[in-house]
């Protein structure tokens, strides 16, 4: 295979809604590019792209696939991405390293939720976009209606390069208004007959051509002057204007296709090679340690890792983009994260699971290698003198959290070990063991994402797992002052145990001074504040501990033990076992024994006195509250509002943004379980949301009663 120069390389991501034909298009591009000699089919599970067993089971892409095609003396690196929004992490990583995005649209369905999501991701990545209206051979295909939808959503930047002559069954003819030619395709062979535009289409084609000329000219002053002078532009001048418009995102070309029959694919690939930006022209990855390498073969070598995968009998495969210089077999590079050396033993170009060795790759190219020791996604490898480090891929925040456990307790440790392998392939899977909740929590993107996790454990790791709703990190506090004392006394033959503690507790409020007097059994009693300790609690809030002992009733050496007992009980609150917070404690009296008193005695006495006082101090459960922002299609606003009200949400504001209605609310975390599923159902997948922790608030009394009842039942079971 040729070693391609930077200006001969094009990197493109195929993105769009599930079912819009991305994998089928990729298959047709590989056929046109000579990588394969027979096109596979999604339904027969033999495509180059969807080669992983889970994808063949699901009939949908789950991971991105790195592919290539050689066309027009250039190399097109293609990253075929999943269409389901739960797997958008793969789309984000692909957009991080490509120069352009091609959004496939299922024309019979129009602009779908996945189309909107894909476009938003290109906005964030600031990547050029081509729209491909696919499935134009379907009986319900409406090019005009879909184009109108696209223009409504994305403005007049959506500019036809092509339009279909005979959309529907038998579709095979396209008018190209850049070349001003008619393309007539032989079904399934990709062979095309190029001819002049027939008279019946001349008026429409001329109008669209003139519109395209104006759009191209607007992107460059010199082109605009030429346009004013000549009244038109040559094809080469239009190409330049279209490229500039694509890079600036002021022009989104529209192409036509029935990829299943190879219609429109060759012309699309010609456009990609002629007009989309090369790696040297595209928006490249920013570098984050103050250096800016040039995308050319003369710079020091650097590569950025954007994907890893594990294959049986091969191990981990690392996918990279050459950011600068050139990479060769046997080259040693430095990992910017660890500072350690990595040997590039082999370099491959990829077509799904097929890997072809090449001796070298030039800046801008995409390839893979194997047997790296510690290099993972988002790592940069570079020559020692360069020491580059490129900006990391920013994966989406989790939208769904659930507790996972092994059905067989003996497999518990394996569950965590296997999860790391999944995280390496899909970093949007995040796992943690919550000491507070005593659960292993999986954070992911939604139900489909979770189903993929379950599939891997069942079919690959051979471990049976199940899921539960995650416990909620409640907090416990008090609302009034209470007093309690507790005597710990134990005698068992040898040395005994004795400790007695008297304390008062009250709510801690920021800025409020400590008491110096307290009402004890109807009498005012003075508190002598001899020492004060303030403890910022790891889980939020404070514990303020006052030593008010006078007359030596408790030796000062036992006070740390009392504090330790109180802290232990705050880590396992008296009501539901949740963390307690925002409490002020006054230890004012007690008793000790000259022989039997020791630290353990006073720790237990302090712990139990605190527990007794807590239950008499108007205890209250606090729940985590989140700020919620929901973007909703206007026609679904009522349904979403009703659902939020059922989730105890407090609506804080409403507005409009980019064609969606925006709802801002405060909502308890408990009510957000499976919200992504509910919102998707209510809005046909078009709704989206983000949440951010706000603080803790008291739960309603009926909720507290239910929580106490549940906790008591759990204690009985234990």
XYZ file of C-alpha atoms in Angstrom:
718
model
C 0.000 0.000 0.000
C 1.184 3.548 -0.756
C 2.506 5.847 1.957
C 0.241 8.868 1.536
C 1.352 12.456 2.011
C -0.594 14.772 4.301
C -2.301 16.588 1.403
C -3.393 13.202 -0.024
C -5.264 12.168 3.153
C -8.887 12.829 4.071
C -10.327 11.855 7.460
C -14.099 11.606 7.776
C -16.570 10.338 10.382
C -19.874 8.751 9.373
C -22.462 9.868 11.928
C -26.249 10.020 12.144
C -29.348 8.301 13.468
C -29.457 4.515 13.828
C -30.843 2.994 10.631
C -29.762 5.879 8.409
C -27.344 3.623 6.515
C -23.879 4.551 7.819
C -22.538 0.987 7.847
C -24.055 0.267 4.421
C -22.495 3.464 3.070
C -19.121 2.469 4.538
C -19.411 -0.892 2.804
C -20.134 0.812 -0.527
C -17.188 3.185 -0.063
C -14.840 0.272 0.609
C -16.150 -1.450 -2.520
C -15.603 1.687 -4.607
C -12.163 2.122 -3.040
C -11.047 -1.406 -3.899
C -10.670 -2.576 -0.295
C -13.298 -5.281 -0.775
C -14.588 -6.922 -3.949
C -17.999 -7.891 -2.630
C -20.366 -5.787 -0.556
C -21.602 -7.225 2.743
C -25.016 -6.571 4.242
C -26.127 -5.638 7.764
C -28.956 -8.187 7.697
C -26.618 -11.053 6.797
C -24.083 -9.869 9.414
C -21.094 -9.838 7.087
C -20.184 -6.150 6.838
C -16.602 -5.021 7.341
C -17.650 -2.426 9.902
C -20.018 -4.249 12.284
C -17.721 -7.201 12.896
C -17.924 -7.509 16.689
C -20.210 -10.319 17.972
C -22.350 -7.914 20.007
C -22.998 -5.807 16.892
C -24.014 -8.850 14.903
C -26.367 -9.893 17.711
C -27.894 -6.425 17.983
C -27.942 -5.616 14.262
C -26.562 -2.156 15.151
C -23.159 -0.561 15.622
C -21.991 -0.445 19.240
C -18.391 0.655 18.722
C -16.790 2.834 16.083
C -14.947 1.042 13.271
C -11.819 2.413 11.635
C -11.777 1.846 7.855
C -10.082 3.223 4.766
C -10.541 3.473 1.017
C -8.198 4.567 -1.763
C -9.878 6.790 -4.318
C -8.796 9.463 -6.806
C -5.134 8.911 -5.799
C -5.985 9.799 -2.236
C -6.618 7.873 0.978
C -9.919 8.348 2.798
C -9.806 7.279 6.454
C -13.383 6.487 7.486
C -14.661 6.101 11.046
C -18.095 4.474 11.066
C -19.839 5.344 14.337
C -22.890 4.004 16.224
C -26.210 5.745 15.672
C -27.809 5.141 19.067
C -27.345 8.134 21.348
C -26.267 5.867 24.230
C -23.063 5.181 22.283
C -22.302 8.808 21.429
C -18.950 8.562 23.200
C -17.700 6.798 20.054
C -18.975 9.680 17.916
C -17.220 12.243 20.102
C -13.901 10.391 19.930
C -14.204 10.076 16.136
C -14.947 13.784 15.692
C -11.883 14.534 17.817
C -9.521 13.229 15.130
C -11.266 13.657 11.758
C -11.365 16.670 9.456
C -15.028 16.394 8.428
C -18.282 14.700 9.374
C -20.759 13.086 7.005
C -24.259 12.979 8.511
C -26.422 10.305 6.895
C -30.155 10.982 6.876
C -32.835 8.348 6.447
C -34.828 10.404 3.933
C -38.167 8.567 4.404
C -37.978 9.470 8.126
C -36.576 12.973 7.704
C -34.535 14.683 10.430
C -34.583 12.268 13.374
C -33.447 12.685 16.977
C -30.112 11.033 16.143
C -29.597 13.518 13.297
C -30.111 16.416 15.684
C -27.791 14.865 18.267
C -25.088 14.202 15.660
C -25.255 17.766 14.371
C -24.940 19.196 17.890
C -21.771 17.156 18.382
C -20.287 18.589 15.164
C -21.139 22.076 16.436
C -19.242 21.456 19.647
C -16.268 19.996 17.739
C -16.533 22.739 15.069
C -16.200 20.236 12.219
C -17.288 20.665 8.584
C -20.476 18.765 7.736
C -21.808 17.028 4.618
C -25.448 15.911 4.663
C -26.148 12.710 2.752
C -29.837 12.093 2.000
C -29.845 8.303 1.922
C -32.512 5.654 1.205
C -33.880 7.713 -1.692
C -34.997 4.434 -3.276
C -37.648 3.977 -0.576
C -41.298 4.461 -1.549
C -41.772 7.103 1.191
C -38.623 9.082 0.367
C -39.305 12.812 0.111
C -36.211 14.805 -0.753
C -38.008 18.172 -0.772
C -39.646 17.645 2.621
C -36.382 16.519 4.246
C -34.473 19.428 2.707
C -37.075 21.837 4.064
C -36.721 20.274 7.540
C -32.930 20.625 7.385
C -33.131 24.265 6.293
C -35.631 25.019 9.067
C -33.294 23.553 11.685
C -29.907 24.602 10.319
C -30.678 27.567 8.067
C -29.839 28.298 4.460
C -26.315 27.056 5.076
C -27.820 23.703 4.009
C -26.998 23.874 0.303
C -27.810 21.193 -2.288
C -24.921 19.969 -4.413
C -27.287 17.302 -5.778
C -30.957 16.530 -6.036
C -32.714 13.304 -7.127
C -34.634 13.046 -10.384
C -36.718 9.973 -9.569
C -36.762 9.439 -5.785
C -38.698 6.330 -4.793
C -38.597 2.720 -6.044
C -36.308 2.552 -9.058
C -34.320 5.635 -8.016
C -31.105 5.814 -10.044
C -30.652 9.366 -11.365
C -29.097 12.437 -9.712
C -28.522 15.989 -10.937
C -25.229 17.459 -9.703
C -25.387 21.268 -9.671
C -21.663 21.734 -8.953
C -20.570 19.832 -12.053
C -23.852 20.600 -13.853
C -24.158 17.015 -15.014
C -26.673 14.200 -14.737
C -25.510 10.966 -13.066
C -27.420 7.812 -13.955
C -26.416 4.677 -12.054
C -26.739 1.007 -12.888
C -28.310 -0.694 -9.876
C -25.872 -2.488 -7.518
C -22.839 -2.096 -9.773
C -21.896 1.510 -9.022
C -21.361 2.081 -12.750
C -22.473 5.521 -13.762
C -23.392 7.236 -16.986
C -22.566 10.949 -16.870
C -24.427 13.177 -19.326
C -25.632 16.719 -19.846
C -28.612 17.839 -17.825
C -31.843 17.191 -19.774
C -34.037 20.130 -20.692
C -36.720 18.988 -18.262
C -34.330 19.633 -15.351
C -32.428 22.625 -16.718
C -34.437 25.359 -14.997
C -34.243 23.702 -11.553
C -30.552 22.866 -11.958
C -29.660 26.409 -13.074
C -31.428 27.953 -10.094
C -29.651 25.658 -7.629
C -26.328 26.169 -9.412
C -26.632 29.937 -9.087
C -27.507 29.569 -5.411
C -24.418 27.380 -4.916
C -22.190 29.892 -6.743
C -23.382 32.683 -4.443
C -22.832 30.542 -1.328
C -19.320 29.630 -2.496
C -18.407 33.240 -3.332
C -19.505 34.534 0.067
C -16.671 32.675 1.788
C -13.788 34.631 0.262
C -13.385 38.284 -0.755
C -11.346 37.433 -3.850
C -14.029 34.957 -4.989
C -16.726 37.545 -4.333
C -14.908 40.058 -6.570
C -14.589 37.429 -9.309
C -18.286 36.657 -8.977
C -19.199 40.341 -9.320
C -16.900 40.703 -12.340
C -17.937 37.531 -14.203
C -21.393 36.828 -12.796
C -20.326 33.243 -12.121
C -17.411 31.098 -10.909
C -15.506 28.230 -12.505
C -15.764 24.769 -11.004
C -12.300 25.093 -9.403
C -13.231 28.486 -7.923
C -16.464 27.023 -6.573
C -14.530 24.155 -5.006
C -12.315 26.624 -3.171
C -15.313 28.592 -1.908
C -17.173 25.461 -0.837
C -14.107 24.209 1.079
C -13.732 27.532 2.902
C -17.453 27.545 3.678
C -17.313 24.016 5.038
C -14.329 24.804 7.284
C -16.091 27.928 8.591
C -19.409 25.990 8.930
C -21.199 28.556 6.763
C -22.036 25.924 4.137
C -23.348 22.378 4.570
C -23.396 20.531 1.207
C -26.237 18.092 0.492
C -25.639 14.863 -1.465
C -28.022 12.103 -2.562
C -27.675 8.349 -2.262
C -29.145 4.896 -2.152
C -26.019 3.366 -0.612
C -27.494 -0.125 -0.588
C -27.405 -0.055 -4.396
C -24.145 1.937 -4.645
C -25.992 4.921 -6.084
C -24.266 8.263 -5.576
C -21.305 6.805 -3.672
C -18.549 7.320 -6.253
C -19.472 10.983 -6.787
C -19.579 11.513 -3.016
C -16.074 10.051 -2.685
C -14.871 12.285 -5.504
C -16.218 15.316 -3.618
C -14.538 14.158 -0.383
C -11.145 13.813 -2.069
C -11.420 17.068 -4.062
C -13.004 19.454 -1.574
C -13.047 18.347 2.074
C -10.041 19.648 4.016
C -6.844 17.645 4.330
C -5.357 17.252 7.845
C -3.164 20.299 7.203
C -6.245 22.411 6.366
C -8.687 20.992 8.916
C -9.317 22.116 12.475
C -6.664 20.078 14.248
C -6.344 19.043 17.887
C -5.054 21.822 20.135
C -1.886 21.056 22.036
C -1.960 21.824 25.751
C 1.607 22.417 26.908
C 2.361 25.552 24.960
C 3.741 24.059 21.753
C 2.016 23.983 18.383
C 3.360 21.272 16.070
C 2.903 21.628 12.346
C 0.942 18.893 10.578
C 3.775 17.936 8.235
C 6.358 15.155 7.981
C 9.310 17.398 8.884
C 8.115 18.110 12.452
C 9.034 15.848 15.381
C 6.819 12.764 15.518
C 3.707 12.785 17.696
C 0.630 10.557 17.743
C -2.624 10.845 19.665
C -4.512 7.723 20.859
C -8.286 8.024 20.400
C -9.500 4.428 20.669
C -8.520 1.000 21.939
C -10.176 -2.360 21.473
C -9.470 -5.909 22.576
C -9.652 -8.801 20.129
C -9.331 -12.488 20.878
C -5.912 -13.945 19.994
C -4.535 -10.438 19.398
C -4.981 -8.537 22.642
C -5.283 -4.784 22.842
C -5.257 -2.806 19.593
C -4.388 0.886 19.911
C -5.757 3.332 17.315
C -3.944 6.595 16.769
C -3.721 9.651 14.579
C -0.294 10.863 13.471
C -0.368 14.488 14.576
C 3.034 15.537 13.283
C 6.137 14.091 11.667
C 6.011 10.473 10.559
C 5.857 7.193 12.432
C 7.874 4.115 11.455
C 8.033 0.492 12.532
C 10.477 -0.030 15.390
C 10.352 3.626 16.473
C 10.549 4.513 20.177
C 8.257 7.265 21.458
C 7.664 8.761 24.911
C 4.287 8.563 26.641
C 3.485 12.102 27.830
C 1.489 10.825 30.812
C 4.066 8.475 32.291
C 7.307 9.631 30.708
C 8.046 6.028 29.775
C 9.182 4.719 26.414
C 6.905 2.761 24.065
C 8.159 0.773 21.072
C 6.005 0.919 17.919
C 6.648 -2.627 16.752
C 4.105 -2.674 13.894
C 1.872 -0.192 12.071
C -1.429 -1.145 10.454
C -4.104 0.388 8.280
C -7.502 -0.943 9.233
C -10.617 -2.160 7.512
C -12.649 -3.391 10.468
C -10.971 -6.479 11.868
C -8.643 -6.706 8.835
C -5.261 -5.108 9.424
C -2.669 -4.500 6.718
C 0.904 -3.750 7.699
C 2.589 -0.591 6.443
C 6.159 0.508 7.177
C 5.379 4.165 7.753
C 2.612 6.748 8.222
C 2.805 10.486 7.596
C 1.271 13.361 9.609
C -2.525 13.366 9.335
C -2.945 9.622 8.783
C -4.861 7.220 11.015
C -3.665 3.739 11.903
C -3.197 1.226 14.691
C -0.561 -0.740 16.520
C -0.440 -3.574 19.055
C 1.411 -4.602 22.231
C 1.796 -1.183 23.797
C 2.415 -1.595 27.506
C 0.638 1.329 29.182
C -0.685 3.657 26.498
C -4.427 4.267 26.664
C -7.067 6.548 25.156
C -6.178 10.266 25.398
C -2.455 9.563 25.702
C 0.067 11.287 23.457
C 3.219 9.569 22.229
C 5.975 11.766 20.841
C 9.681 12.018 20.276
C 11.644 13.028 23.346
C 12.562 16.497 22.080
C 8.919 17.287 21.268
C 7.165 16.297 24.527
C 3.771 17.159 23.063
C 0.536 16.526 24.926
C -2.722 16.972 23.018
C -6.071 17.948 24.448
C -8.067 14.993 25.760
C -11.370 13.792 24.354
C -14.136 15.140 26.596
C -16.624 12.330 27.035
C -20.243 13.037 27.974
C -21.335 13.003 31.601
C -23.261 9.871 32.685
C -27.040 10.054 32.335
C -27.948 6.795 34.068
C -26.634 5.199 37.273
C -27.418 1.730 38.559
C -26.005 -0.696 41.122
C -24.473 -3.896 39.752
C -23.723 -7.095 41.629
C -22.677 -10.641 40.821
C -25.387 -13.245 41.217
C -22.676 -15.610 42.439
C -20.875 -13.851 45.318
C -17.636 -15.594 44.370
C -17.618 -13.526 41.154
C -17.788 -10.125 42.889
C -14.076 -9.396 42.466
C -14.131 -10.490 38.804
C -16.960 -8.046 38.046
C -14.696 -5.110 38.869
C -11.696 -6.571 37.027
C -13.645 -7.162 33.816
C -15.161 -3.717 33.988
C -11.768 -2.128 33.420
C -11.542 -3.890 30.041
C -14.915 -2.468 29.035
C -13.924 1.001 30.208
C -10.796 0.880 28.061
C -12.931 0.176 24.975
C -15.719 2.570 25.947
C -14.600 5.250 28.428
C -18.202 6.399 28.915
C -18.650 3.335 31.125
C -17.599 4.405 34.630
C -17.661 2.164 37.695
C -17.075 2.962 41.350
C -17.526 1.203 44.639
C -19.412 3.515 46.987
C -18.283 2.969 50.551
C -21.175 5.125 51.701
C -23.878 3.210 49.819
C -22.101 -0.165 50.010
C -22.812 -0.730 46.322
C -20.845 -1.042 43.104
C -22.259 1.675 40.869
C -22.186 1.765 37.087
C -22.518 5.180 35.452
C -23.494 5.009 31.788
C -25.515 6.709 29.059
C -28.817 4.820 29.210
C -30.653 1.506 28.939
C -29.088 0.434 25.609
C -25.658 1.172 27.014
C -26.458 -0.919 30.068
C -27.741 -3.773 27.895
C -24.382 -3.811 26.102
C -22.622 -4.114 29.469
C -24.858 -7.031 30.423
C -24.212 -8.717 27.058
C -20.452 -8.628 27.625
C -20.653 -10.124 31.099
C -22.965 -12.884 29.929
C -21.388 -13.792 26.596
C -17.715 -12.859 26.895
C -16.833 -12.832 30.585
C -19.288 -15.634 31.483
C -20.351 -13.901 34.705
C -24.022 -13.572 35.659
C -24.786 -10.070 36.931
C -27.917 -8.242 37.933
C -28.883 -4.651 38.575
C -30.622 -2.775 41.377
C -31.710 0.804 41.827
C -28.834 2.660 43.490
C -29.263 3.723 47.076
C -29.537 7.459 47.606
C -26.808 9.268 49.584
C -29.135 10.766 52.158
C -27.867 12.868 55.053
C -29.197 13.021 58.597
C -29.342 16.067 60.832
C -31.265 17.507 63.781
C -33.661 20.419 64.152
C -33.633 21.143 67.914
C -31.600 20.834 71.111
C -31.529 17.599 73.116
C -29.644 16.171 76.095
C -28.611 12.581 76.832
C -26.215 10.640 78.975
C -24.969 7.104 78.760
C -23.015 4.861 81.128
C -20.957 2.040 79.675
C -20.168 -0.561 82.322
C -18.835 -4.037 81.777
C -17.290 -6.517 84.183
C -16.015 -9.880 82.990
C -13.625 -11.448 85.451
C -10.502 -9.383 84.768
C -10.243 -5.657 84.156
C -13.618 -3.998 83.705
C -14.852 -1.206 81.466
C -16.437 1.988 82.728
C -17.245 5.328 81.186
C -20.107 7.770 81.552
C -20.758 10.737 79.276
C -23.297 13.579 79.513
C -23.827 15.742 76.432
C -26.099 18.264 74.775
C -26.443 18.478 70.989
C -28.017 21.129 68.786
C -28.121 22.005 65.070
C -25.017 23.724 63.744
C -25.725 26.927 61.836
C -23.007 28.936 60.101
C -22.298 32.193 61.928
C -24.197 31.281 65.083
C -22.192 31.488 68.308
C -21.867 28.541 70.685
C -24.089 28.488 73.766
C -22.804 29.484 77.181
C -26.075 28.657 78.990
C -28.405 25.738 78.555
C -31.751 24.743 80.036
C -31.346 21.487 81.932
C -34.500 19.995 83.508
C -36.111 23.427 83.707
C -33.019 25.112 85.157
C -30.487 27.314 83.388
C -27.019 25.815 83.621
C -23.766 27.454 82.594
C -21.539 25.796 79.997
C -17.829 26.464 80.320
C -16.315 26.267 76.840
C -12.805 25.030 77.629
C -11.921 23.830 74.124
C -13.588 23.803 70.679
C -12.823 21.649 67.636
C -14.416 22.220 64.232
C -14.399 19.288 61.806
C -15.235 19.758 58.119
C -16.833 16.430 57.271
C -15.718 14.589 54.105
C -19.371 14.129 53.099
C -20.275 17.817 53.635
C -21.300 19.897 56.604
C -19.630 20.245 60.000
C -19.274 18.715 63.428
C -18.368 21.204 66.163
C -17.162 19.542 69.381
C -17.020 21.539 72.639
C -15.213 20.349 75.742
C -17.206 21.805 78.659
C -15.843 19.490 81.396
C -15.125 21.184 84.715
C -13.837 19.713 87.954
C -12.108 16.755 86.250
C -15.201 14.540 86.069
C -13.692 13.115 82.843
C -9.954 13.135 82.314
C -8.925 15.134 79.211
C -7.141 12.092 77.783
C -10.535 10.413 77.214
C -12.050 13.281 75.193
C -10.513 12.153 71.855
C -12.131 8.740 72.447
C -15.530 10.397 73.016
C -15.097 12.396 69.824
C -14.146 9.231 67.954
C -17.323 7.490 69.164
C -19.442 10.454 68.035
C -17.726 10.506 64.645
C -18.321 6.762 64.163
C -22.024 7.285 64.774
C -22.098 10.232 62.367
C -20.678 7.909 59.698
C -23.641 5.614 60.283
C -26.510 7.870 61.277
C -29.081 6.694 63.832
C -32.066 7.008 61.468
C -31.116 5.216 58.259
C -27.388 4.569 58.518
C -26.671 7.611 56.307
C -24.011 10.187 57.106
C -24.991 12.818 59.706
C -23.976 16.466 59.400
C -24.219 19.986 60.822
C -24.299 19.186 64.539
C -22.810 20.954 67.548
C -21.944 18.773 70.571
C -21.299 19.965 74.127
C -19.768 17.327 76.461
C -20.343 18.867 79.881
C -20.194 16.063 82.470
C -19.568 12.401 83.129
C -17.905 9.927 85.426
C -14.868 7.707 85.324
C -13.387 4.875 87.377
C -9.800 4.985 88.606
C -9.139 1.445 87.351
C -11.785 0.398 84.808
C -11.995 3.565 82.697
C -10.213 3.392 79.364
C -10.509 4.763 75.815
C -12.836 2.033 74.514
C -15.239 2.648 77.402
C -15.529 6.356 76.669
C -15.731 5.800 72.908
C -18.769 3.538 73.419
C -20.294 5.862 76.010
C -19.882 8.860 73.682
C -21.272 6.957 70.718
C -24.389 5.805 72.562
C -25.051 9.127 74.314
C -24.887 10.848 70.912
C -27.294 8.311 69.379
C -29.818 8.802 72.209
C -29.640 12.591 71.999
C -29.900 12.537 68.191
C -33.220 10.672 68.286
C -34.643 13.266 70.693
C -33.413 16.292 68.742
C -36.048 16.417 66.006
C -34.028 14.251 63.595
C -34.555 14.921 59.920
C -33.430 13.190 56.735
C -31.932 15.366 54.016
C -31.957 14.360 50.357
C -29.659 15.442 47.512
C -31.251 18.000 45.193
C -30.044 18.557 41.648
C -30.417 21.435 39.229
C -32.045 19.995 36.120
C -32.091 21.527 32.652
C -34.318 19.816 30.095
C -34.510 20.653 26.387
C -37.888 19.620 24.978
C -39.619 19.854 21.581
C -42.449 22.360 22.059
C -45.156 19.845 21.163
C -44.005 17.598 24.057
C -43.761 20.341 26.673
C -46.978 19.425 28.495
C -46.077 15.742 28.817
C -42.621 16.525 30.176
C -43.970 19.085 32.662
C -46.521 16.586 33.971
C -43.818 13.968 34.380
C -41.586 16.395 36.293
C -44.388 17.304 38.666
C -44.775 13.608 39.454
C -41.060 13.581 40.326
C -41.440 16.284 42.987
C -39.639 18.774 40.762
C -39.751 22.492 41.543
C -39.889 24.460 38.276
C -37.463 27.391 38.464
C -37.800 28.832 34.975
C -38.690 28.281 31.321
C -37.487 29.646 28.019
C -36.650 28.832 24.393
C -33.314 27.943 22.831
C -32.475 26.782 19.289
C -35.990 25.578 18.511
C -36.459 23.760 21.830
C -38.273 24.683 25.010
C -35.959 24.819 28.023
C -37.162 23.858 31.496
C -35.057 24.614 34.563
C -36.003 22.817 37.760
C -34.762 21.497 41.061
C -35.441 17.795 41.533
C -34.551 15.163 44.161
C -31.957 12.627 43.006
C -34.274 9.793 44.075
C -36.764 10.847 41.408
C -34.181 10.897 38.599
C -33.725 7.128 38.373
C -34.248 6.054 34.736
C -35.159 9.612 33.752
C -33.239 9.263 30.490
C -35.552 6.404 29.499
C -38.711 8.296 30.470
C -37.647 11.487 28.687
C -36.728 9.584 25.538
C -40.138 7.896 25.540
C -42.004 11.173 26.118
C -40.143 13.055 23.377
C -39.487 10.280 20.819
C -35.796 10.506 21.614
C -35.493 14.248 20.931
C -35.424 15.474 24.541
C -32.143 15.859 26.380
C -31.107 16.961 29.834
C -28.211 17.721 32.109
C -28.075 17.751 35.884
C -25.751 19.290 38.427
C -25.652 18.809 42.197
C -27.164 21.742 44.072
C -27.366 20.809 47.762
C -29.359 18.997 50.433
C -32.904 19.701 51.547
C -35.234 18.092 54.083
C -37.437 15.332 52.712
C -41.227 15.550 53.122
C -42.487 13.774 56.238
C -44.235 11.004 54.284
C -40.995 10.262 52.447
C -39.074 10.185 55.743
C -41.591 7.789 57.281
C -41.209 5.447 54.319
C -37.399 5.594 54.514
C -37.441 4.773 58.230
C -39.788 1.866 57.637
C -37.583 0.493 54.843
C -34.411 0.813 56.946
C -35.985 -0.995 59.891
C -37.044 -3.836 57.578
C -33.480 -4.100 56.240
C -32.098 -4.323 59.783
C -34.526 -7.160 60.567
C -33.405 -9.027 57.422
C -29.732 -8.600 58.352
